[in-house]
Amino acid sequence: FAEPATDGSTRGGAIVVGKVGPDGQIVLEDSKKPTIDVLASPPVVTSRCYLDVSIGGRKAGRVVIDLYGQVAPKAADNFRALCTGEKGYGYAGSSFYTVLSGLTVQGGQIIGGPYSGSGPNYVGPTFAHDNYSIKHNAAGLVSMVNSGKGGSSGQSDSRFLIQLVGDAGFLDGRYEAFGRVTSGMEVIRKVEGVPVSGTKNKPLEECRMDAAGELPLETATPA
């Protein structure tokens, strides 16, 4: 996530998507320009999931995330299935592995499953992004972490990020948003406040997803 753009350009230490115009503004490719503002016109919620989080072995609370399966069907269903663990592996028991204070917290290195890797954490199979339709203009947005170096591949896996700031437009066109935290953002703020170490900003206390699952949503519309 924190890699530089493939063209080597950065602005204020952040990843730059596309090219920088003469006025210093980022110019996105037309196919990657977001069109959906979740604050002005929230997408239809197709499913609702939860993460029960602990910090350093102490219960921190529940995070509830609404998913936009009509906008991003593959990403939303992948996240939902990893919350329920219906494939035999998922988010339960995994941890938030990177905290970038004032930007994002990142998690989703799944526990178990058939995917090779070192240690107990694995990354799920990759799949192509649905689109880049949702603007990264709201705290609590949940996006897939791009599996390519510098966010260049257009592929997702099991890893996700939760946006901590209202304006993260530099994520547009590179990271696919598919849902938003609707309850428990204060829990994510607790994770944000945990001291970190190393170049990967790993929390010094384990920020663990003790349980994950799907909540009933009577008004949900099938994707």
PDB file of C-alpha atoms in Angstrom:
ATOM      1  CA  PHE A   1       0.000   0.000   0.000  1.00  0.00           C
ATOM      2  CA  ALA A   2       2.710   2.481   0.919  1.00  0.00           C
ATOM      3  CA  GLU A   3       4.714   1.848  -2.225  1.00  0.00           C
ATOM      4  CA  PRO A   4       5.294   4.762  -4.645  1.00  0.00           C
ATOM      5  CA  ALA A   5       3.320   4.963  -7.867  1.00  0.00           C
ATOM      6  CA  THR A   6       4.607   3.017 -10.844  1.00  0.00           C
ATOM      7  CA  ASP A   7       5.631   6.256 -12.536  1.00  0.00           C
ATOM      8  CA  GLY A   8       7.660   7.128  -9.429  1.00  0.00           C
ATOM      9  CA  SER A   9       5.623  10.228  -8.646  1.00  0.00           C
ATOM     10  CA  THR A  10       4.593  11.160  -5.116  1.00  0.00           C
ATOM     11  CA  ARG A  11       2.981  14.155  -3.504  1.00  0.00           C
ATOM     12  CA  GLY A  12       3.254  14.863   0.200  1.00  0.00           C
ATOM     13  CA  GLY A  13       4.480  11.323   0.770  1.00  0.00           C
ATOM     14  CA  ALA A  14       1.246   9.890  -0.642  1.00  0.00           C
ATOM     15  CA  ILE A  15       0.699   7.638  -3.624  1.00  0.00           C
ATOM     16  CA  VAL A  16      -0.168   9.537  -6.784  1.00  0.00           C
ATOM     17  CA  VAL A  17      -2.625   7.997  -9.234  1.00  0.00           C
ATOM     18  CA  GLY A  18      -2.196   8.908 -12.877  1.00  0.00           C
ATOM     19  CA  LYS A  19      -0.196  12.002 -13.766  1.00  0.00           C
ATOM     20  CA  VAL A  20       0.188  15.410 -12.187  1.00  0.00           C
ATOM     21  CA  GLY A  21      -1.092  18.292 -14.304  1.00  0.00           C
ATOM     22  CA  PRO A  22       0.541  21.719 -14.693  1.00  0.00           C
ATOM     23  CA  ASP A  23      -1.549  23.055 -11.810  1.00  0.00           C
ATOM     24  CA  GLY A  24      -0.218  20.352  -9.493  1.00  0.00           C
ATOM     25  CA  GLN A  25      -3.509  18.447  -9.448  1.00  0.00           C
ATOM     26  CA  ILE A  26      -3.704  14.705 -10.086  1.00  0.00           C
ATOM     27  CA  VAL A  27      -5.259  13.817 -13.440  1.00  0.00           C
ATOM     28  CA  LEU A  28      -7.027  10.439 -13.452  1.00  0.00           C
ATOM     29  CA  GLU A  29      -7.638   8.287 -16.492  1.00  0.00           C
ATOM     30  CA  ASP A  30     -11.303   8.559 -17.522  1.00  0.00           C
ATOM     31  CA  SER A  31     -11.919   4.873 -16.768  1.00  0.00           C
ATOM     32  CA  LYS A  32     -10.721   5.366 -13.195  1.00  0.00           C
ATOM     33  CA  LYS A  33     -12.585   8.548 -12.313  1.00  0.00           C
ATOM     34  CA  PRO A  34     -14.960   7.834  -9.405  1.00  0.00           C
ATOM     35  CA  THR A  35     -18.585   8.882  -9.814  1.00  0.00           C
ATOM     36  CA  ILE A  36     -20.254   7.808  -6.552  1.00  0.00           C
ATOM     37  CA  ASP A  37     -20.240  10.045  -3.481  1.00  0.00           C
ATOM     38  CA  VAL A  38     -21.424   7.913  -0.546  1.00  0.00           C
ATOM     39  CA  LEU A  39     -22.153  11.024   1.517  1.00  0.00           C
ATOM     40  CA  ALA A  40     -24.401  12.631  -1.087  1.00  0.00           C
ATOM     41  CA  SER A  41     -25.998   9.469  -2.466  1.00  0.00           C
ATOM     42  CA  PRO A  42     -25.293   6.301  -0.437  1.00  0.00           C
ATOM     43  CA  PRO A  43     -25.325   3.102  -2.520  1.00  0.00           C
ATOM     44  CA  VAL A  44     -27.791   0.309  -1.780  1.00  0.00           C
ATOM     45  CA  VAL A  45     -26.608  -1.844   1.124  1.00  0.00           C
ATOM     46  CA  THR A  46     -26.705  -5.506   0.090  1.00  0.00           C
ATOM     47  CA  SER A  47     -25.193  -7.106   3.196  1.00  0.00           C
ATOM     48  CA  ARG A  48     -23.868  -6.192   6.625  1.00  0.00           C
ATOM     49  CA  CYS A  49     -20.873  -7.729   8.387  1.00  0.00           C
ATOM     50  CA  TYR A  50     -19.124  -7.354  11.723  1.00  0.00           C
ATOM     51  CA  LEU A  51     -15.644  -7.637  13.198  1.00  0.00           C
ATOM     52  CA  ASP A  52     -15.218  -8.106  16.964  1.00  0.00           C
ATOM     53  CA  VAL A  53     -11.881  -6.508  17.814  1.00  0.00           C
ATOM     54  CA  SER A  54      -9.527  -6.832  20.768  1.00  0.00           C
ATOM     55  CA  ILE A  55      -6.358  -4.848  21.458  1.00  0.00           C
ATOM     56  CA  GLY A  56      -3.626  -6.478  23.492  1.00  0.00           C
ATOM     57  CA  GLY A  57      -6.071  -9.174  24.550  1.00  0.00           C
ATOM     58  CA  ARG A  58      -8.635  -6.650  25.817  1.00  0.00           C
ATOM     59  CA  LYS A  59     -12.011  -6.365  24.132  1.00  0.00           C
ATOM     60  CA  ALA A  60     -12.226  -3.130  22.133  1.00  0.00           C
ATOM     61  CA  GLY A  61     -15.688  -3.508  20.612  1.00  0.00           C
ATOM     62  CA  ARG A  62     -17.594  -4.398  17.463  1.00  0.00           C
ATOM     63  CA  VAL A  63     -17.155  -2.824  14.034  1.00  0.00           C
ATOM     64  CA  VAL A  64     -20.160  -3.053  11.694  1.00  0.00           C
ATOM     65  CA  ILE A  65     -19.597  -2.637   7.960  1.00  0.00           C
ATOM     66  CA  ASP A  66     -22.293  -2.170   5.310  1.00  0.00           C
ATOM     67  CA  LEU A  67     -21.392  -3.578   1.896  1.00  0.00           C
ATOM     68  CA  TYR A  68     -22.318  -2.134  -1.498  1.00  0.00           C
ATOM     69  CA  GLY A  69     -22.771  -5.295  -3.531  1.00  0.00           C
ATOM     70  CA  GLN A  70     -24.564  -3.633  -6.430  1.00  0.00           C
ATOM     71  CA  VAL A  71     -21.587  -1.334  -7.024  1.00  0.00           C
ATOM     72  CA  ALA A  72     -18.777  -3.794  -6.245  1.00  0.00           C
ATOM     73  CA  PRO A  73     -20.224  -7.329  -6.318  1.00  0.00           C
ATOM     74  CA  LYS A  74     -16.984  -9.330  -6.322  1.00  0.00           C
ATOM     75  CA  ALA A  75     -15.284  -7.297  -3.610  1.00  0.00           C
ATOM     76  CA  ALA A  76     -18.377  -7.203  -1.400  1.00  0.00           C
ATOM     77  CA  ASP A  77     -19.060 -10.930  -1.657  1.00  0.00           C
ATOM     78  CA  ASN A  78     -15.400 -11.797  -1.105  1.00  0.00           C
ATOM     79  CA  PHE A  79     -15.367  -9.718   2.093  1.00  0.00           C
ATOM     80  CA  ARG A  80     -18.681 -11.176   3.270  1.00  0.00           C
ATOM     81  CA  ALA A  81     -17.508 -14.762   2.710  1.00  0.00           C
ATOM     82  CA  LEU A  82     -14.263 -14.107   4.589  1.00  0.00           C
ATOM     83  CA  CYS A  83     -16.273 -12.669   7.478  1.00  0.00           C
ATOM     84  CA  THR A  84     -18.551 -15.721   7.670  1.00  0.00           C
ATOM     85  CA  GLY A  85     -15.697 -18.175   7.132  1.00  0.00           C
ATOM     86  CA  GLU A  86     -17.965 -20.214   4.874  1.00  0.00           C
ATOM     87  CA  LYS A  87     -15.021 -21.357   2.747  1.00  0.00           C
ATOM     88  CA  GLY A  88     -13.254 -22.829   5.752  1.00  0.00           C
ATOM     89  CA  TYR A  89     -11.011 -19.821   6.349  1.00  0.00           C
ATOM     90  CA  GLY A  90     -11.472 -16.121   6.920  1.00  0.00           C
ATOM     91  CA  TYR A  91     -10.834 -13.030   8.989  1.00  0.00           C
ATOM     92  CA  ALA A  92     -11.630 -14.474  12.422  1.00  0.00           C
ATOM     93  CA  GLY A  93      -8.364 -14.813  14.331  1.00  0.00           C
ATOM     94  CA  SER A  94      -6.409 -12.485  12.040  1.00  0.00           C
ATOM     95  CA  SER A  95      -5.075  -9.046  12.975  1.00  0.00           C
ATOM     96  CA  PHE A  96      -4.745  -5.517  11.688  1.00  0.00           C
ATOM     97  CA  TYR A  97      -1.143  -5.660  10.493  1.00  0.00           C
ATOM     98  CA  THR A  98      -0.479  -2.036   9.507  1.00  0.00           C
ATOM     99  CA  VAL A  99      -1.622   1.230  11.081  1.00  0.00           C
ATOM    100  CA  LEU A 100      -0.985   4.474   9.215  1.00  0.00           C
ATOM    101  CA  SER A 101      -2.283   7.062  11.660  1.00  0.00           C
ATOM    102  CA  GLY A 102      -4.334   9.741   9.951  1.00  0.00           C
ATOM    103  CA  LEU A 103      -4.721   7.601   6.839  1.00  0.00           C
ATOM    104  CA  THR A 104      -5.742   3.920   7.117  1.00  0.00           C
ATOM    105  CA  VAL A 105      -5.674   0.755   9.173  1.00  0.00           C
ATOM    106  CA  GLN A 106      -5.077  -2.421   7.193  1.00  0.00           C
ATOM    107  CA  GLY A 107      -6.070  -6.018   7.840  1.00  0.00           C
ATOM    108  CA  GLY A 108      -7.193  -9.152   6.074  1.00  0.00           C
ATOM    109  CA  GLN A 109      -4.264 -11.548   6.055  1.00  0.00           C
ATOM    110  CA  ILE A 110      -6.516 -14.553   6.470  1.00  0.00           C
ATOM    111  CA  ILE A 111      -5.963 -17.453   8.823  1.00  0.00           C
ATOM    112  CA  GLY A 112      -5.828 -20.936   7.309  1.00  0.00           C
ATOM    113  CA  GLY A 113      -6.920 -21.931   3.841  1.00  0.00           C
ATOM    114  CA  PRO A 114      -5.008 -23.528   0.971  1.00  0.00           C
ATOM    115  CA  TYR A 115      -2.788 -20.545   0.192  1.00  0.00           C
ATOM    116  CA  SER A 116       0.947 -20.953   0.724  1.00  0.00           C
ATOM    117  CA  GLY A 117       2.962 -18.476   2.739  1.00  0.00           C
ATOM    118  CA  SER A 118       5.261 -18.146   5.697  1.00  0.00           C
ATOM    119  CA  GLY A 119       3.837 -18.004   9.200  1.00  0.00           C
ATOM    120  CA  PRO A 120       0.169 -18.218  10.194  1.00  0.00           C
ATOM    121  CA  ASN A 121      -1.092 -15.412   7.951  1.00  0.00           C
ATOM    122  CA  TYR A 122      -1.960 -15.943   4.308  1.00  0.00           C
ATOM    123  CA  VAL A 123      -3.363 -13.852   1.508  1.00  0.00           C
ATOM    124  CA  GLY A 124      -6.384 -15.190  -0.356  1.00  0.00           C
ATOM    125  CA  PRO A 125      -6.711 -15.733  -4.113  1.00  0.00           C
ATOM    126  CA  THR A 126      -6.589 -12.676  -6.323  1.00  0.00           C
ATOM    127  CA  PHE A 127      -9.450 -11.367  -8.438  1.00  0.00           C
ATOM    128  CA  ALA A 128      -9.897  -8.373 -10.703  1.00  0.00           C
ATOM    129  CA  HIS A 129     -11.324  -5.171  -9.287  1.00  0.00           C
ATOM    130  CA  ASP A 130     -14.983  -4.576 -10.102  1.00  0.00           C
ATOM    131  CA  ASN A 131     -14.394  -0.865 -10.713  1.00  0.00           C
ATOM    132  CA  TYR A 132     -13.225   2.364  -9.056  1.00  0.00           C
ATOM    133  CA  SER A 133     -16.657   3.971  -8.877  1.00  0.00           C
ATOM    134  CA  ILE A 134     -16.713   5.114  -5.242  1.00  0.00           C
ATOM    135  CA  LYS A 135     -14.885   8.281  -4.246  1.00  0.00           C
ATOM    136  CA  HIS A 136     -12.572   8.040  -1.242  1.00  0.00           C
ATOM    137  CA  ASN A 137     -14.078  11.102   0.403  1.00  0.00           C
ATOM    138  CA  ALA A 138     -15.483   9.721   3.664  1.00  0.00           C
ATOM    139  CA  ALA A 139     -13.933   8.351   6.840  1.00  0.00           C
ATOM    140  CA  GLY A 140     -14.889   4.734   7.436  1.00  0.00           C
ATOM    141  CA  LEU A 141     -14.834   3.675   3.793  1.00  0.00           C
ATOM    142  CA  VAL A 142     -13.589   0.122   3.344  1.00  0.00           C
ATOM    143  CA  SER A 143     -11.489  -0.690   0.275  1.00  0.00           C
ATOM    144  CA  MET A 144      -9.567  -3.658  -1.019  1.00  0.00           C
ATOM    145  CA  VAL A 145      -5.784  -3.410  -0.752  1.00  0.00           C
ATOM    146  CA  ASN A 146      -4.402  -3.706  -4.264  1.00  0.00           C
ATOM    147  CA  SER A 147      -2.302  -6.855  -4.569  1.00  0.00           C
ATOM    148  CA  GLY A 148       0.166  -5.220  -6.978  1.00  0.00           C
ATOM    149  CA  LYS A 149       3.214  -3.288  -5.824  1.00  0.00           C
ATOM    150  CA  GLY A 150       2.254   0.357  -5.513  1.00  0.00           C
ATOM    151  CA  GLY A 151      -1.372  -0.506  -6.185  1.00  0.00           C
ATOM    152  CA  SER A 152      -0.683  -1.070  -9.860  1.00  0.00           C
ATOM    153  CA  SER A 153      -2.164  -4.483 -10.655  1.00  0.00           C
ATOM    154  CA  GLY A 154      -5.929  -3.915 -10.624  1.00  0.00           C
ATOM    155  CA  GLN A 155      -6.158  -7.099  -8.545  1.00  0.00           C
ATOM    156  CA  SER A 156      -7.499  -7.656  -5.032  1.00  0.00           C
ATOM    157  CA  ASP A 157      -7.014 -10.506  -2.570  1.00  0.00           C
ATOM    158  CA  SER A 158      -8.190 -10.810   1.048  1.00  0.00           C
ATOM    159  CA  ARG A 159      -6.566  -7.661   2.440  1.00  0.00           C
ATOM    160  CA  PHE A 160      -8.566  -4.521   3.088  1.00  0.00           C
ATOM    161  CA  LEU A 161      -8.130  -1.043   4.483  1.00  0.00           C
ATOM    162  CA  ILE A 162     -10.386   1.226   6.512  1.00  0.00           C
ATOM    163  CA  GLN A 163     -10.066   4.918   5.721  1.00  0.00           C
ATOM    164  CA  LEU A 164      -9.450   7.219   8.697  1.00  0.00           C
ATOM    165  CA  VAL A 165      -9.795  10.603   7.005  1.00  0.00           C
ATOM    166  CA  GLY A 166     -12.491  12.316   5.008  1.00  0.00           C
ATOM    167  CA  ASP A 167     -10.326  13.240   2.041  1.00  0.00           C
ATOM    168  CA  ALA A 168      -8.179  10.459   0.621  1.00  0.00           C
ATOM    169  CA  GLY A 169      -8.631  11.229  -3.052  1.00  0.00           C
ATOM    170  CA  PHE A 170      -5.169   9.928  -3.873  1.00  0.00           C
ATOM    171  CA  LEU A 171      -6.642   6.431  -3.370  1.00  0.00           C
ATOM    172  CA  ASP A 172      -9.126   7.012  -6.205  1.00  0.00           C
ATOM    173  CA  GLY A 173      -8.487   4.992  -9.332  1.00  0.00           C
ATOM    174  CA  ARG A 174      -6.190   2.563  -7.543  1.00  0.00           C
ATOM    175  CA  TYR A 175      -8.060   1.077  -4.576  1.00  0.00           C
ATOM    176  CA  GLU A 176     -11.600  -0.261  -4.891  1.00  0.00           C
ATOM    177  CA  ALA A 177     -14.030   0.918  -2.190  1.00  0.00           C
ATOM    178  CA  PHE A 178     -16.912  -1.465  -1.553  1.00  0.00           C
ATOM    179  CA  GLY A 179     -18.394  -0.628   1.856  1.00  0.00           C
ATOM    180  CA  ARG A 180     -18.337   1.638   4.879  1.00  0.00           C
ATOM    181  CA  VAL A 181     -18.160   1.353   8.656  1.00  0.00           C
ATOM    182  CA  THR A 182     -21.600   2.300  10.014  1.00  0.00           C
ATOM    183  CA  SER A 183     -20.999   1.457  13.674  1.00  0.00           C
ATOM    184  CA  GLY A 184     -17.859   1.075  15.756  1.00  0.00           C
ATOM    185  CA  MET A 185     -15.644   3.685  14.149  1.00  0.00           C
ATOM    186  CA  GLU A 186     -14.496   4.484  17.686  1.00  0.00           C
ATOM    187  CA  VAL A 187     -13.024   0.963  17.792  1.00  0.00           C
ATOM    188  CA  ILE A 188     -11.035   1.687  14.650  1.00  0.00           C
ATOM    189  CA  ARG A 189      -9.813   4.916  16.275  1.00  0.00           C
ATOM    190  CA  LYS A 190      -8.526   2.820  19.180  1.00  0.00           C
ATOM    191  CA  VAL A 191      -6.595   0.688  16.695  1.00  0.00           C
ATOM    192  CA  GLU A 192      -5.267   3.865  15.089  1.00  0.00           C
ATOM    193  CA  GLY A 193      -3.953   4.974  18.480  1.00  0.00           C
ATOM    194  CA  VAL A 194      -1.834   1.875  19.107  1.00  0.00           C
ATOM    195  CA  PRO A 195       1.926   2.622  18.848  1.00  0.00           C
ATOM    196  CA  VAL A 196       3.643   1.048  15.846  1.00  0.00           C
ATOM    197  CA  SER A 197       7.145  -0.030  14.912  1.00  0.00           C
ATOM    198  CA  GLY A 198       9.222  -0.707  11.829  1.00  0.00           C
ATOM    199  CA  THR A 199       8.867   0.383   8.240  1.00  0.00           C
ATOM    200  CA  LYS A 200       5.574  -1.498   7.926  1.00  0.00           C
ATOM    201  CA  ASN A 201       3.972   0.340  10.863  1.00  0.00           C
ATOM    202  CA  LYS A 202       3.077  -2.869  12.678  1.00  0.00           C
ATOM    203  CA  PRO A 203       1.079  -2.296  15.887  1.00  0.00           C
ATOM    204  CA  LEU A 204       3.083  -3.054  19.044  1.00  0.00           C
ATOM    205  CA  GLU A 205      -0.047  -4.566  20.590  1.00  0.00           C
ATOM    206  CA  GLU A 206      -1.988  -7.162  18.644  1.00  0.00           C
ATOM    207  CA  CYS A 207      -5.177  -5.679  17.201  1.00  0.00           C
ATOM    208  CA  ARG A 208      -7.066  -8.894  16.620  1.00  0.00           C
ATOM    209  CA  MET A 209     -10.329  -9.742  14.913  1.00  0.00           C
ATOM    210  CA  ASP A 210     -11.514 -12.268  17.476  1.00  0.00           C
ATOM    211  CA  ALA A 211     -14.711 -13.009  15.570  1.00  0.00           C
ATOM    212  CA  ALA A 212     -16.318 -12.011  12.290  1.00  0.00           C
ATOM    213  CA  GLY A 213     -19.610 -12.730  10.615  1.00  0.00           C
ATOM    214  CA  GLU A 214     -22.701 -11.492   8.818  1.00  0.00           C
ATOM    215  CA  LEU A 215     -25.627  -9.700  10.425  1.00  0.00           C
ATOM    216  CA  PRO A 216     -29.241  -9.921   9.200  1.00  0.00           C
ATOM    217  CA  LEU A 217     -30.325  -7.095   6.984  1.00  0.00           C
ATOM    218  CA  GLU A 218     -34.015  -7.359   6.182  1.00  0.00           C
ATOM    219  CA  THR A 219     -33.895  -4.443   3.767  1.00  0.00           C
ATOM    220  CA  ALA A 220     -30.889  -5.749   1.846  1.00  0.00           C
ATOM    221  CA  THR A 221     -31.278  -5.998  -1.918  1.00  0.00           C
ATOM    222  CA  PRO A 222     -29.559  -8.930  -3.686  1.00  0.00           C
ATOM    223  CA  ALA A 223     -26.587  -7.870  -5.774  1.00  0.00           C
TER     224      ALA A 223
END
